[in-house]
Amino acid sequence: MDQLKVGKDLQKAEDILKRGGLVAIPTETVYGLAANALDIDAIKRVFKAKKRPSYDPLIVHTDALISVERYIEIPEENIFEKLFEQFWPGPLSVIFRKKENGFSDTITAGHPTVAVRVPNHPLTLQLLNNLSFPLVAPSANPFGYVSPVTPEHVYDQLGNEVDYILDGGRTEIGLESTILDLATEPPLIRRKGGVTIEKLLDVIPNLQVADTSSSNPSAPGMLLKHYSTSTPILIAEPEDLDEKLEAKNIGGLFFSRKRKELPNENQIVLSPKGDLEEAAHQLFFAMRTLDKMNLKIILTENFPNHGLGVAINDKIKRACSK
Ligand code: TXA
Ligand code: MG
């Protein structure tokens, strides 16, 4: 990596953002590609760098709800206070209705709502605290590809696009934030992510979960083909393959055990002890590693469908859909 482009220099990151540049920022979920949320040209640069279609809205990142209060309608019910207290900072993005002069339509893709999140990473929280404006930050990957969990992942794909990568190490959770829509009644989970449905149900008993089978761009966050590797991924066991492939061309991405039919070195087990948090932490890193191995296909499986397993299964399903 170009050492001038990667580092822990908060002042440099701040200066670039103030000038309308792009900085990759660490969060507890995945790396984001950040720009000044009040600078339309900078926001457009983010869409361009990611080759992201303009109909897919961005999440606004802030250090505290109070910093964006003037742009959004905050629901009054006290259940929401509990929600913010419990989950922010953390891997939860919340969709609010915009105020009359709220965030630009470029951020929200013309929707009357905006997604906001307070990321839980010390470097990025400090950065947001130092700045006088919030940041937009989509995951720092080309549109449709797996999200980055290390500075190297960002550098590999967007090294030329980004002005600086703030190095906060490898991300802890490894999956994107859960997106909770509070602008609908009842509240709706639009993306399964780092905060589990079980935990949210404790606070919001009438919570609904959006159907993941949609590939409708008017339902942002729900594009079916997403998180994909270049190598095709398939939920199948080696013996289920009808196509005749040599074992050396088949990879495996499994939860807790390897398959004896496949070469040892082609397989990654996400958590030998069967821990879903560990599996989530490893998932995108493993997908990228396997994608670099020139395999013809990667086999995977359904994960236990509870806790973070729900989000893992959702990512896998999207990665599989061609
Ligand atoms: O964990 C995360 O949320 C990461 C880190 C960098 O913070 N960010 C992230 O952003 O995953 P991005 O842009 O890759 O995904 C944001 C998702 C998109 O699928 C978008 O469609 C959805 O959020 N979204 C944004 N604003 C929305 C809105 N107003 N209504 C519905 N969905 C929205
Ligand atoms: Mg993304």
mmCIF file of C-alpha atoms and ligand atoms in Angstrom:
data_model
loop_
_atom_site.group_PDB
_atom_site.id
_atom_site.type_symbol
_atom_site.label_atom_id
_atom_site.label_comp_id
_atom_site.label_asym_id
_atom_site.label_seq_id
_atom_site.Cartn_x
_atom_site.Cartn_y
_atom_site.Cartn_z
ATOM 1 C CA MET A 1 0.000 0.000 0.000
ATOM 2 C CA ASP A 2 1.026 3.590 -0.654
ATOM 3 C CA GLN A 3 2.022 4.743 2.841
ATOM 4 C CA LEU A 4 0.942 8.342 2.149
ATOM 5 C CA LYS A 5 -2.607 7.188 1.575
ATOM 6 C CA VAL A 6 -3.002 5.040 4.669
ATOM 7 C CA GLY A 7 -2.506 5.991 8.308
ATOM 8 C CA LYS A 8 -3.953 7.144 11.609
ATOM 9 C CA ASP A 9 -3.611 10.884 10.959
ATOM 10 C CA LEU A 10 -6.924 12.400 12.103
ATOM 11 C CA GLN A 11 -5.865 15.941 11.198
ATOM 12 C CA LYS A 12 -5.137 14.873 7.630
ATOM 13 C CA ALA A 13 -8.488 13.076 7.376
ATOM 14 C CA GLU A 14 -10.246 16.188 8.675
ATOM 15 C CA ASP A 15 -8.492 18.516 6.230
ATOM 16 C CA ILE A 16 -9.347 16.313 3.256
ATOM 17 C CA LEU A 17 -13.006 16.058 4.268
ATOM 18 C CA LYS A 18 -13.248 19.838 4.759
ATOM 19 C CA ARG A 19 -11.903 20.323 1.231
ATOM 20 C CA GLY A 20 -14.569 17.977 -0.192
ATOM 21 C CA GLY A 21 -12.309 14.925 -0.523
ATOM 22 C CA LEU A 22 -12.985 11.254 0.189
ATOM 23 C CA VAL A 23 -11.663 9.430 3.258
ATOM 24 C CA ALA A 24 -12.172 5.741 4.015
ATOM 25 C CA ILE A 25 -13.133 5.432 7.675
ATOM 26 C CA PRO A 26 -13.060 2.452 10.020
ATOM 27 C CA THR A 27 -16.234 1.469 11.842
ATOM 28 C CA GLU A 28 -17.102 -1.530 13.985
ATOM 29 C CA THR A 29 -19.013 -3.056 11.020
ATOM 30 C CA VAL A 30 -17.135 -2.456 7.754
ATOM 31 C CA TYR A 31 -15.031 0.386 6.287
ATOM 32 C CA GLY A 32 -16.988 3.330 4.910
ATOM 33 C CA LEU A 33 -16.180 5.726 2.073
ATOM 34 C CA ALA A 34 -16.803 9.061 3.755
ATOM 35 C CA ALA A 35 -17.508 12.573 2.497
ATOM 36 C CA ASN A 36 -19.025 15.773 3.913
ATOM 37 C CA ALA A 37 -22.794 15.164 4.076
ATOM 38 C CA LEU A 38 -23.437 18.874 3.472
ATOM 39 C CA ASP A 39 -21.307 19.103 0.301
ATOM 40 C CA ILE A 40 -23.208 17.945 -2.803
ATOM 41 C CA ASP A 41 -20.104 17.707 -4.996
ATOM 42 C CA ALA A 42 -18.331 15.557 -2.440
ATOM 43 C CA ILE A 43 -21.404 13.309 -2.160
ATOM 44 C CA LYS A 44 -21.524 12.913 -5.929
ATOM 45 C CA ARG A 45 -17.858 11.919 -5.848
ATOM 46 C CA VAL A 46 -18.781 9.068 -3.480
ATOM 47 C CA PHE A 47 -21.390 7.714 -5.899
ATOM 48 C CA LYS A 48 -18.911 7.968 -8.754
ATOM 49 C CA ALA A 49 -16.046 6.296 -6.884
ATOM 50 C CA LYS A 50 -18.247 3.325 -5.971
ATOM 51 C CA LYS A 51 -20.043 3.252 -9.341
ATOM 52 C CA ARG A 52 -23.169 3.312 -7.237
ATOM 53 C CA PRO A 53 -26.481 4.009 -8.951
ATOM 54 C CA SER A 54 -28.051 7.303 -7.887
ATOM 55 C CA TYR A 55 -31.244 5.525 -6.743
ATOM 56 C CA ASP A 56 -29.419 3.840 -3.837
ATOM 57 C CA PRO A 57 -29.385 6.240 -0.838
ATOM 58 C CA LEU A 58 -26.471 6.770 1.586
ATOM 59 C CA ILE A 59 -26.323 6.524 5.375
ATOM 60 C CA VAL A 60 -25.427 9.692 7.318
ATOM 61 C CA HIS A 61 -22.848 9.123 10.076
ATOM 62 C CA THR A 62 -22.720 11.338 13.130
ATOM 63 C CA ASP A 63 -21.229 11.298 16.633
ATOM 64 C CA ALA A 64 -24.578 11.880 18.353
ATOM 65 C CA LEU A 65 -28.252 12.280 17.552
ATOM 66 C CA ILE A 66 -28.129 15.867 18.757
ATOM 67 C CA SER A 67 -25.678 16.784 15.979
ATOM 68 C CA VAL A 68 -28.266 15.980 13.271
ATOM 69 C CA GLU A 69 -31.464 16.949 15.124
ATOM 70 C CA ARG A 70 -32.039 19.971 12.938
ATOM 71 C CA TYR A 71 -32.241 17.798 9.798
ATOM 72 C CA ILE A 72 -34.585 14.985 10.894
ATOM 73 C CA GLU A 73 -37.943 14.362 12.566
ATOM 74 C CA ILE A 74 -37.346 12.436 15.770
ATOM 75 C CA PRO A 75 -40.284 10.280 16.876
ATOM 76 C CA GLU A 76 -41.547 11.208 20.330
ATOM 77 C CA GLU A 77 -42.374 7.806 21.796
ATOM 78 C CA ASN A 78 -40.058 7.038 24.725
ATOM 79 C CA ILE A 79 -39.364 3.584 23.303
ATOM 80 C CA PHE A 80 -37.046 5.342 20.851
ATOM 81 C CA GLU A 81 -35.040 6.985 23.590
ATOM 82 C CA LYS A 82 -34.418 3.543 25.027
ATOM 83 C CA LEU A 83 -33.396 2.344 21.590
ATOM 84 C CA PHE A 84 -30.755 5.038 21.135
ATOM 85 C CA GLU A 85 -29.471 4.631 24.664
ATOM 86 C CA GLN A 86 -29.059 0.908 24.185
ATOM 87 C CA PHE A 87 -27.713 0.695 20.632
ATOM 88 C CA TRP A 88 -25.826 3.938 19.871
ATOM 89 C CA PRO A 89 -22.977 4.119 19.232
ATOM 90 C CA GLY A 90 -23.299 0.743 17.552
ATOM 91 C CA PRO A 91 -24.198 -1.256 14.434
ATOM 92 C CA LEU A 92 -27.710 0.136 14.019
ATOM 93 C CA SER A 93 -28.796 2.584 11.302
ATOM 94 C CA VAL A 94 -32.145 4.273 11.854
ATOM 95 C CA ILE A 95 -34.369 5.711 9.131
ATOM 96 C CA PHE A 96 -36.116 8.976 10.019
ATOM 97 C CA ARG A 97 -38.346 11.323 8.100
ATOM 98 C CA LYS A 98 -36.363 14.328 6.820
ATOM 99 C CA LYS A 99 -37.204 17.843 7.909
ATOM 100 C CA GLU A 100 -38.280 20.365 5.292
ATOM 101 C CA ASN A 101 -34.704 21.561 4.742
ATOM 102 C CA GLY A 102 -33.141 18.282 5.813
ATOM 103 C CA PHE A 103 -30.440 16.339 4.037
ATOM 104 C CA SER A 104 -30.084 16.649 0.259
ATOM 105 C CA ASP A 105 -32.010 14.446 -2.171
ATOM 106 C CA THR A 106 -28.657 13.288 -3.539
ATOM 107 C CA ILE A 107 -28.022 11.502 -0.233
ATOM 108 C CA THR A 108 -31.514 10.080 0.084
ATOM 109 C CA ALA A 109 -32.090 9.311 -3.607
ATOM 110 C CA GLY A 110 -35.177 11.494 -3.519
ATOM 111 C CA HIS A 111 -36.776 9.626 -0.612
ATOM 112 C CA PRO A 112 -38.471 11.690 2.123
ATOM 113 C CA THR A 113 -36.473 9.689 4.685
ATOM 114 C CA VAL A 114 -32.822 9.475 5.702
ATOM 115 C CA ALA A 115 -30.769 6.729 7.386
ATOM 116 C CA VAL A 116 -28.568 7.839 10.307
ATOM 117 C CA ARG A 117 -25.969 5.930 12.276
ATOM 118 C CA VAL A 118 -23.512 6.542 15.128
ATOM 119 C CA PRO A 119 -20.615 4.164 14.458
ATOM 120 C CA ASN A 120 -18.773 2.654 17.392
ATOM 121 C CA HIS A 121 -15.102 3.104 16.538
ATOM 122 C CA PRO A 122 -12.850 5.382 18.641
ATOM 123 C CA LEU A 123 -10.958 6.926 15.685
ATOM 124 C CA THR A 124 -14.083 7.641 13.668
ATOM 125 C CA LEU A 125 -16.032 8.926 16.664
ATOM 126 C CA GLN A 126 -13.164 11.325 17.355
ATOM 127 C CA LEU A 127 -13.125 12.397 13.707
ATOM 128 C CA LEU A 128 -16.896 13.019 13.696
ATOM 129 C CA ASN A 129 -16.569 14.916 16.939
ATOM 130 C CA ASN A 130 -13.853 17.184 15.522
ATOM 131 C CA LEU A 131 -15.801 17.965 12.358
ATOM 132 C CA SER A 132 -18.578 20.555 12.178
ATOM 133 C CA PHE A 133 -20.585 18.467 9.682
ATOM 134 C CA PRO A 134 -21.845 14.844 9.497
ATOM 135 C CA LEU A 135 -20.470 12.355 6.961
ATOM 136 C CA VAL A 136 -22.094 10.165 4.376
ATOM 137 C CA ALA A 137 -20.405 6.764 4.341
ATOM 138 C CA PRO A 138 -21.467 3.829 2.207
ATOM 139 C CA SER A 139 -19.364 0.692 2.506
ATOM 140 C CA ALA A 140 -15.999 1.353 0.798
ATOM 141 C CA ASN A 141 -16.341 -1.194 -1.997
ATOM 142 C CA PRO A 142 -17.339 -0.971 -5.651
ATOM 143 C CA PHE A 143 -21.127 -1.283 -5.918
ATOM 144 C CA GLY A 144 -22.298 -4.890 -5.588
ATOM 145 C CA TYR A 145 -19.016 -6.302 -4.232
ATOM 146 C CA VAL A 146 -18.279 -7.607 -0.739
ATOM 147 C CA SER A 147 -17.817 -4.884 1.911
ATOM 148 C CA PRO A 148 -14.230 -4.196 3.137
ATOM 149 C CA VAL A 149 -13.131 -5.118 6.649
ATOM 150 C CA THR A 150 -9.464 -3.987 6.451
ATOM 151 C CA PRO A 151 -7.634 -0.933 5.044
ATOM 152 C CA GLU A 152 -6.038 -3.298 2.484
ATOM 153 C CA HIS A 153 -9.465 -4.297 1.152
ATOM 154 C CA VAL A 154 -10.283 -0.622 0.571
ATOM 155 C CA TYR A 155 -6.890 0.036 -0.999
ATOM 156 C CA ASP A 156 -7.172 -2.984 -3.344
ATOM 157 C CA GLN A 157 -10.348 -1.746 -4.986
ATOM 158 C CA LEU A 158 -10.662 1.985 -4.351
ATOM 159 C CA GLY A 159 -7.000 2.960 -3.814
ATOM 160 C CA ASN A 160 -7.133 5.380 -6.741
ATOM 161 C CA GLU A 161 -10.505 6.860 -5.841
ATOM 162 C CA VAL A 162 -9.943 7.610 -2.183
ATOM 163 C CA ASP A 163 -7.750 10.485 -0.887
ATOM 164 C CA TYR A 164 -6.898 8.858 2.425
ATOM 165 C CA ILE A 165 -7.618 5.655 4.329
ATOM 166 C CA LEU A 166 -7.887 6.103 8.081
ATOM 167 C CA ASP A 167 -6.402 2.913 9.498
ATOM 168 C CA GLY A 168 -8.473 1.600 12.390
ATOM 169 C CA GLY A 169 -7.395 -2.018 12.017
ATOM 170 C CA ARG A 170 -9.643 -4.872 11.073
ATOM 171 C CA THR A 171 -13.317 -4.266 11.826
ATOM 172 C CA GLU A 172 -14.773 -6.045 14.814
ATOM 173 C CA ILE A 173 -18.246 -7.152 13.780
ATOM 174 C CA GLY A 174 -17.589 -7.739 10.083
ATOM 175 C CA LEU A 175 -21.183 -7.273 8.842
ATOM 176 C CA GLU A 176 -22.922 -3.997 8.012
ATOM 177 C CA SER A 177 -25.276 -2.260 10.417
ATOM 178 C CA THR A 178 -28.867 -3.380 10.838
ATOM 179 C CA ILE A 179 -31.186 -0.850 9.183
ATOM 180 C CA LEU A 180 -34.304 -0.043 11.195
ATOM 181 C CA ASP A 181 -37.019 2.081 9.602
ATOM 182 C CA LEU A 182 -38.777 4.260 12.190
ATOM 183 C CA ALA A 183 -40.580 6.268 9.522
ATOM 184 C CA THR A 184 -43.064 3.423 8.986
ATOM 185 C CA GLU A 185 -45.638 2.001 11.375
ATOM 186 C CA PRO A 186 -44.932 -0.594 12.699
ATOM 187 C CA PRO A 187 -41.123 -0.158 12.670
ATOM 188 C CA LEU A 188 -39.451 -2.272 10.002
ATOM 189 C CA ILE A 189 -36.024 -3.908 9.697
ATOM 190 C CA ARG A 190 -34.890 -3.153 6.153
ATOM 191 C CA ARG A 191 -31.459 -4.773 6.371
ATOM 192 C CA LYS A 192 -30.356 -7.578 8.681
ATOM 193 C CA GLY A 193 -26.984 -6.746 10.220
ATOM 194 C CA GLY A 194 -24.874 -6.313 13.325
ATOM 195 C CA VAL A 195 -27.731 -5.827 15.814
ATOM 196 C CA THR A 196 -29.807 -9.006 15.998
ATOM 197 C CA ILE A 197 -33.570 -9.103 15.524
ATOM 198 C CA GLU A 198 -33.887 -10.738 18.949
ATOM 199 C CA LYS A 199 -32.254 -7.734 20.657
ATOM 200 C CA LEU A 200 -34.434 -5.233 18.790
ATOM 201 C CA LEU A 201 -37.603 -7.187 19.594
ATOM 202 C CA ASP A 202 -36.860 -6.691 23.290
ATOM 203 C CA VAL A 203 -37.275 -2.946 22.797
ATOM 204 C CA ILE A 204 -39.800 -2.919 19.909
ATOM 205 C CA PRO A 205 -42.282 -5.775 20.380
ATOM 206 C CA ASN A 206 -44.277 -4.961 17.202
ATOM 207 C CA LEU A 207 -41.169 -4.899 15.001
ATOM 208 C CA GLN A 208 -41.559 -6.236 11.432
ATOM 209 C CA VAL A 209 -38.844 -7.639 9.187
ATOM 210 C CA ALA A 210 -38.844 -6.793 5.471
ATOM 211 C CA ASP A 211 -38.917 -9.655 3.008
ATOM 212 C CA THR A 212 -35.437 -10.217 1.569
ATOM 213 C CA SER A 213 -36.594 -11.668 -1.734
ATOM 214 C CA SER A 214 -37.179 -8.240 -3.261
ATOM 215 C CA SER A 215 -34.904 -7.041 -6.049
ATOM 216 C CA ASN A 216 -36.868 -3.827 -6.407
ATOM 217 C CA PRO A 217 -34.649 -0.726 -6.462
ATOM 218 C CA SER A 218 -37.470 1.318 -4.945
ATOM 219 C CA ALA A 219 -36.920 -0.712 -1.791
ATOM 220 C CA PRO A 220 -33.387 0.520 -1.000
ATOM 221 C CA GLY A 221 -31.126 -1.792 0.929
ATOM 222 C CA MET A 222 -32.925 -4.754 -0.541
ATOM 223 C CA LEU A 223 -31.199 -5.230 -3.874
ATOM 224 C CA LEU A 224 -30.983 -8.977 -4.165
ATOM 225 C CA LYS A 225 -27.699 -9.304 -6.020
ATOM 226 C CA HIS A 226 -25.186 -7.857 -3.570
ATOM 227 C CA TYR A 227 -22.171 -8.727 -1.461
ATOM 228 C CA SER A 228 -21.007 -10.910 -4.283
ATOM 229 C CA THR A 229 -17.611 -12.272 -5.172
ATOM 230 C CA SER A 230 -16.524 -12.617 -8.812
ATOM 231 C CA THR A 231 -16.396 -16.400 -8.324
ATOM 232 C CA PRO A 232 -19.901 -17.917 -8.267
ATOM 233 C CA ILE A 233 -21.087 -19.034 -4.821
ATOM 234 C CA LEU A 234 -23.566 -21.853 -4.318
ATOM 235 C CA ILE A 235 -25.264 -23.400 -1.291
ATOM 236 C CA ALA A 236 -24.482 -27.075 -1.927
ATOM 237 C CA GLU A 237 -22.493 -30.072 -0.721
ATOM 238 C CA PRO A 238 -19.723 -31.460 -2.977
ATOM 239 C CA GLU A 239 -21.803 -34.537 -3.855
ATOM 240 C CA ASP A 240 -24.727 -32.373 -4.983
ATOM 241 C CA LEU A 241 -22.806 -30.755 -7.854
ATOM 242 C CA ASP A 242 -24.152 -32.019 -11.191
ATOM 243 C CA GLU A 243 -21.497 -30.217 -13.182
ATOM 244 C CA LYS A 244 -18.281 -32.227 -13.407
ATOM 245 C CA LEU A 245 -15.600 -30.065 -11.843
ATOM 246 C CA GLU A 246 -12.193 -31.174 -10.656
ATOM 247 C CA ALA A 247 -11.997 -30.937 -6.867
ATOM 248 C CA LYS A 248 -9.029 -28.564 -7.129
ATOM 249 C CA ASN A 249 -11.333 -25.965 -8.728
ATOM 250 C CA ILE A 250 -13.940 -26.091 -5.984
ATOM 251 C CA GLY A 251 -13.707 -23.925 -2.878
ATOM 252 C CA GLY A 252 -15.595 -24.103 0.394
ATOM 253 C CA LEU A 253 -16.876 -21.477 2.833
ATOM 254 C CA PHE A 254 -18.278 -23.346 5.793
ATOM 255 C CA PHE A 255 -19.481 -22.671 9.326
ATOM 256 C CA SER A 256 -17.641 -25.114 11.561
ATOM 257 C CA ARG A 257 -16.243 -28.067 9.580
ATOM 258 C CA LYS A 258 -14.411 -28.785 6.340
ATOM 259 C CA ARG A 259 -15.606 -31.306 3.732
ATOM 260 C CA LYS A 260 -13.344 -34.299 3.076
ATOM 261 C CA GLU A 261 -14.274 -34.321 -0.644
ATOM 262 C CA LEU A 262 -12.567 -30.938 -1.154
ATOM 263 C CA PRO A 263 -8.874 -30.020 -0.960
ATOM 264 C CA ASN A 264 -7.994 -28.762 2.507
ATOM 265 C CA GLU A 265 -6.359 -25.559 1.222
ATOM 266 C CA ASN A 266 -9.465 -24.554 -0.771
ATOM 267 C CA GLN A 267 -11.686 -24.359 2.277
ATOM 268 C CA ILE A 268 -12.257 -21.759 4.965
ATOM 269 C CA VAL A 269 -14.120 -22.600 8.137
ATOM 270 C CA LEU A 270 -15.507 -19.447 9.743
ATOM 271 C CA SER A 271 -15.747 -20.722 13.301
ATOM 272 C CA PRO A 272 -14.471 -24.181 14.268
ATOM 273 C CA LYS A 273 -16.202 -23.793 17.622
ATOM 274 C CA GLY A 274 -19.502 -22.917 15.965
ATOM 275 C CA ASP A 275 -19.768 -19.332 17.200
ATOM 276 C CA LEU A 276 -21.928 -17.053 15.016
ATOM 277 C CA GLU A 277 -20.222 -13.827 16.096
ATOM 278 C CA GLU A 278 -16.852 -15.239 15.127
ATOM 279 C CA ALA A 279 -18.338 -16.449 11.821
ATOM 280 C CA ALA A 280 -19.717 -12.963 11.075
ATOM 281 C CA HIS A 281 -16.341 -11.418 11.883
ATOM 282 C CA GLN A 282 -14.626 -13.761 9.395
ATOM 283 C CA LEU A 283 -17.249 -13.877 6.605
ATOM 284 C CA PHE A 284 -16.293 -11.016 4.244
ATOM 285 C CA PHE A 285 -12.561 -11.559 4.801
ATOM 286 C CA ALA A 286 -12.986 -15.218 3.850
ATOM 287 C CA MET A 287 -15.109 -14.385 0.798
ATOM 288 C CA ARG A 288 -12.355 -12.100 -0.473
ATOM 289 C CA THR A 289 -9.624 -14.639 0.229
ATOM 290 C CA LEU A 290 -11.455 -17.387 -1.662
ATOM 291 C CA ASP A 291 -12.283 -15.000 -4.500
ATOM 292 C CA LYS A 292 -8.550 -14.485 -5.122
ATOM 293 C CA MET A 293 -7.830 -18.213 -5.469
ATOM 294 C CA ASN A 294 -8.989 -18.642 -9.084
ATOM 295 C CA LEU A 295 -11.599 -21.208 -8.193
ATOM 296 C CA LYS A 296 -14.481 -22.079 -10.524
ATOM 297 C CA ILE A 297 -17.047 -22.239 -7.761
ATOM 298 C CA ILE A 298 -17.314 -21.731 -3.998
ATOM 299 C CA LEU A 299 -19.631 -24.013 -2.045
ATOM 300 C CA THR A 300 -21.254 -22.790 1.118
ATOM 301 C CA GLU A 301 -24.095 -23.743 3.445
ATOM 302 C CA ASN A 302 -27.014 -22.371 5.431
ATOM 303 C CA PHE A 303 -25.933 -21.114 8.848
ATOM 304 C CA PRO A 304 -27.994 -21.580 12.044
ATOM 305 C CA ASN A 305 -30.790 -19.055 11.556
ATOM 306 C CA HIS A 306 -30.692 -17.138 14.830
ATOM 307 C CA GLY A 307 -28.619 -14.276 16.261
ATOM 308 C CA LEU A 308 -26.051 -13.048 13.720
ATOM 309 C CA GLY A 309 -26.738 -16.203 11.679
ATOM 310 C CA VAL A 310 -29.806 -14.443 10.260
ATOM 311 C CA ALA A 311 -27.664 -11.652 8.777
ATOM 312 C CA ILE A 312 -24.999 -14.125 7.615
ATOM 313 C CA ASN A 313 -27.636 -16.182 5.773
ATOM 314 C CA ASP A 314 -28.988 -13.018 4.190
ATOM 315 C CA LYS A 315 -25.542 -12.006 2.879
ATOM 316 C CA ILE A 316 -24.910 -15.532 1.592
ATOM 317 C CA LYS A 317 -28.256 -15.673 -0.141
ATOM 318 C CA ARG A 318 -27.511 -12.393 -1.919
ATOM 319 C CA ALA A 319 -23.972 -13.484 -2.810
ATOM 320 C CA CYS A 320 -25.449 -16.664 -4.343
ATOM 321 C CA SER A 321 -28.100 -14.968 -6.448
ATOM 322 C CA LYS A 322 -26.922 -14.522 -10.015
HETATM 323 O O1 TXA B 1 -22.448 -0.694 8.595
HETATM 324 C C1 TXA B 1 -22.810 0.126 7.761
HETATM 325 O O2 TXA B 1 -23.968 0.566 7.716
HETATM 326 C C2 TXA B 1 -21.777 0.616 6.742
HETATM 327 C C3 TXA B 1 -20.701 1.404 7.495
HETATM 328 C C4 TXA B 1 -19.695 2.023 6.569
HETATM 329 O O3 TXA B 1 -21.296 2.352 8.318
HETATM 330 N N1 TXA B 1 -22.392 1.400 5.714
HETATM 331 C C5 TXA B 1 -23.144 0.832 4.743
HETATM 332 O O4 TXA B 1 -23.618 1.712 3.780
HETATM 333 O O5 TXA B 1 -23.385 -0.365 4.701
HETATM 334 P P1 TXA B 1 -24.131 1.241 2.361
HETATM 335 O O6 TXA B 1 -24.336 2.487 1.601
HETATM 336 O O7 TXA B 1 -23.200 0.251 1.781
HETATM 337 O O8 TXA B 1 -25.521 0.604 2.650
HETATM 338 C C6 TXA B 1 -26.554 1.449 3.044
HETATM 339 C C7 TXA B 1 -27.872 0.828 2.779
HETATM 340 C C8 TXA B 1 -28.163 0.777 1.302
HETATM 341 O O9 TXA B 1 -28.572 -0.515 0.960
HETATM 342 C C9 TXA B 1 -29.295 1.774 1.139
HETATM 343 O O10 TXA B 1 -30.177 1.366 0.137
HETATM 344 C C10 TXA B 1 -29.941 1.782 2.524
HETATM 345 O O11 TXA B 1 -28.862 1.634 3.388
HETATM 346 N N2 TXA B 1 -30.581 3.073 2.804
HETATM 347 C C11 TXA B 1 -29.987 4.266 2.957
HETATM 348 N N3 TXA B 1 -30.887 5.238 3.146
HETATM 349 C C12 TXA B 1 -32.093 4.655 3.111
HETATM 350 C C13 TXA B 1 -33.437 5.127 3.224
HETATM 351 N N4 TXA B 1 -33.729 6.423 3.388
HETATM 352 N N5 TXA B 1 -34.442 4.228 3.126
HETATM 353 C C14 TXA B 1 -34.161 2.915 2.961
HETATM 354 N N6 TXA B 1 -32.917 2.410 2.825
HETATM 355 C C15 TXA B 1 -31.904 3.257 2.900
HETATM 356 MG MG MG B 2 -22.688 -1.448 0.813
#
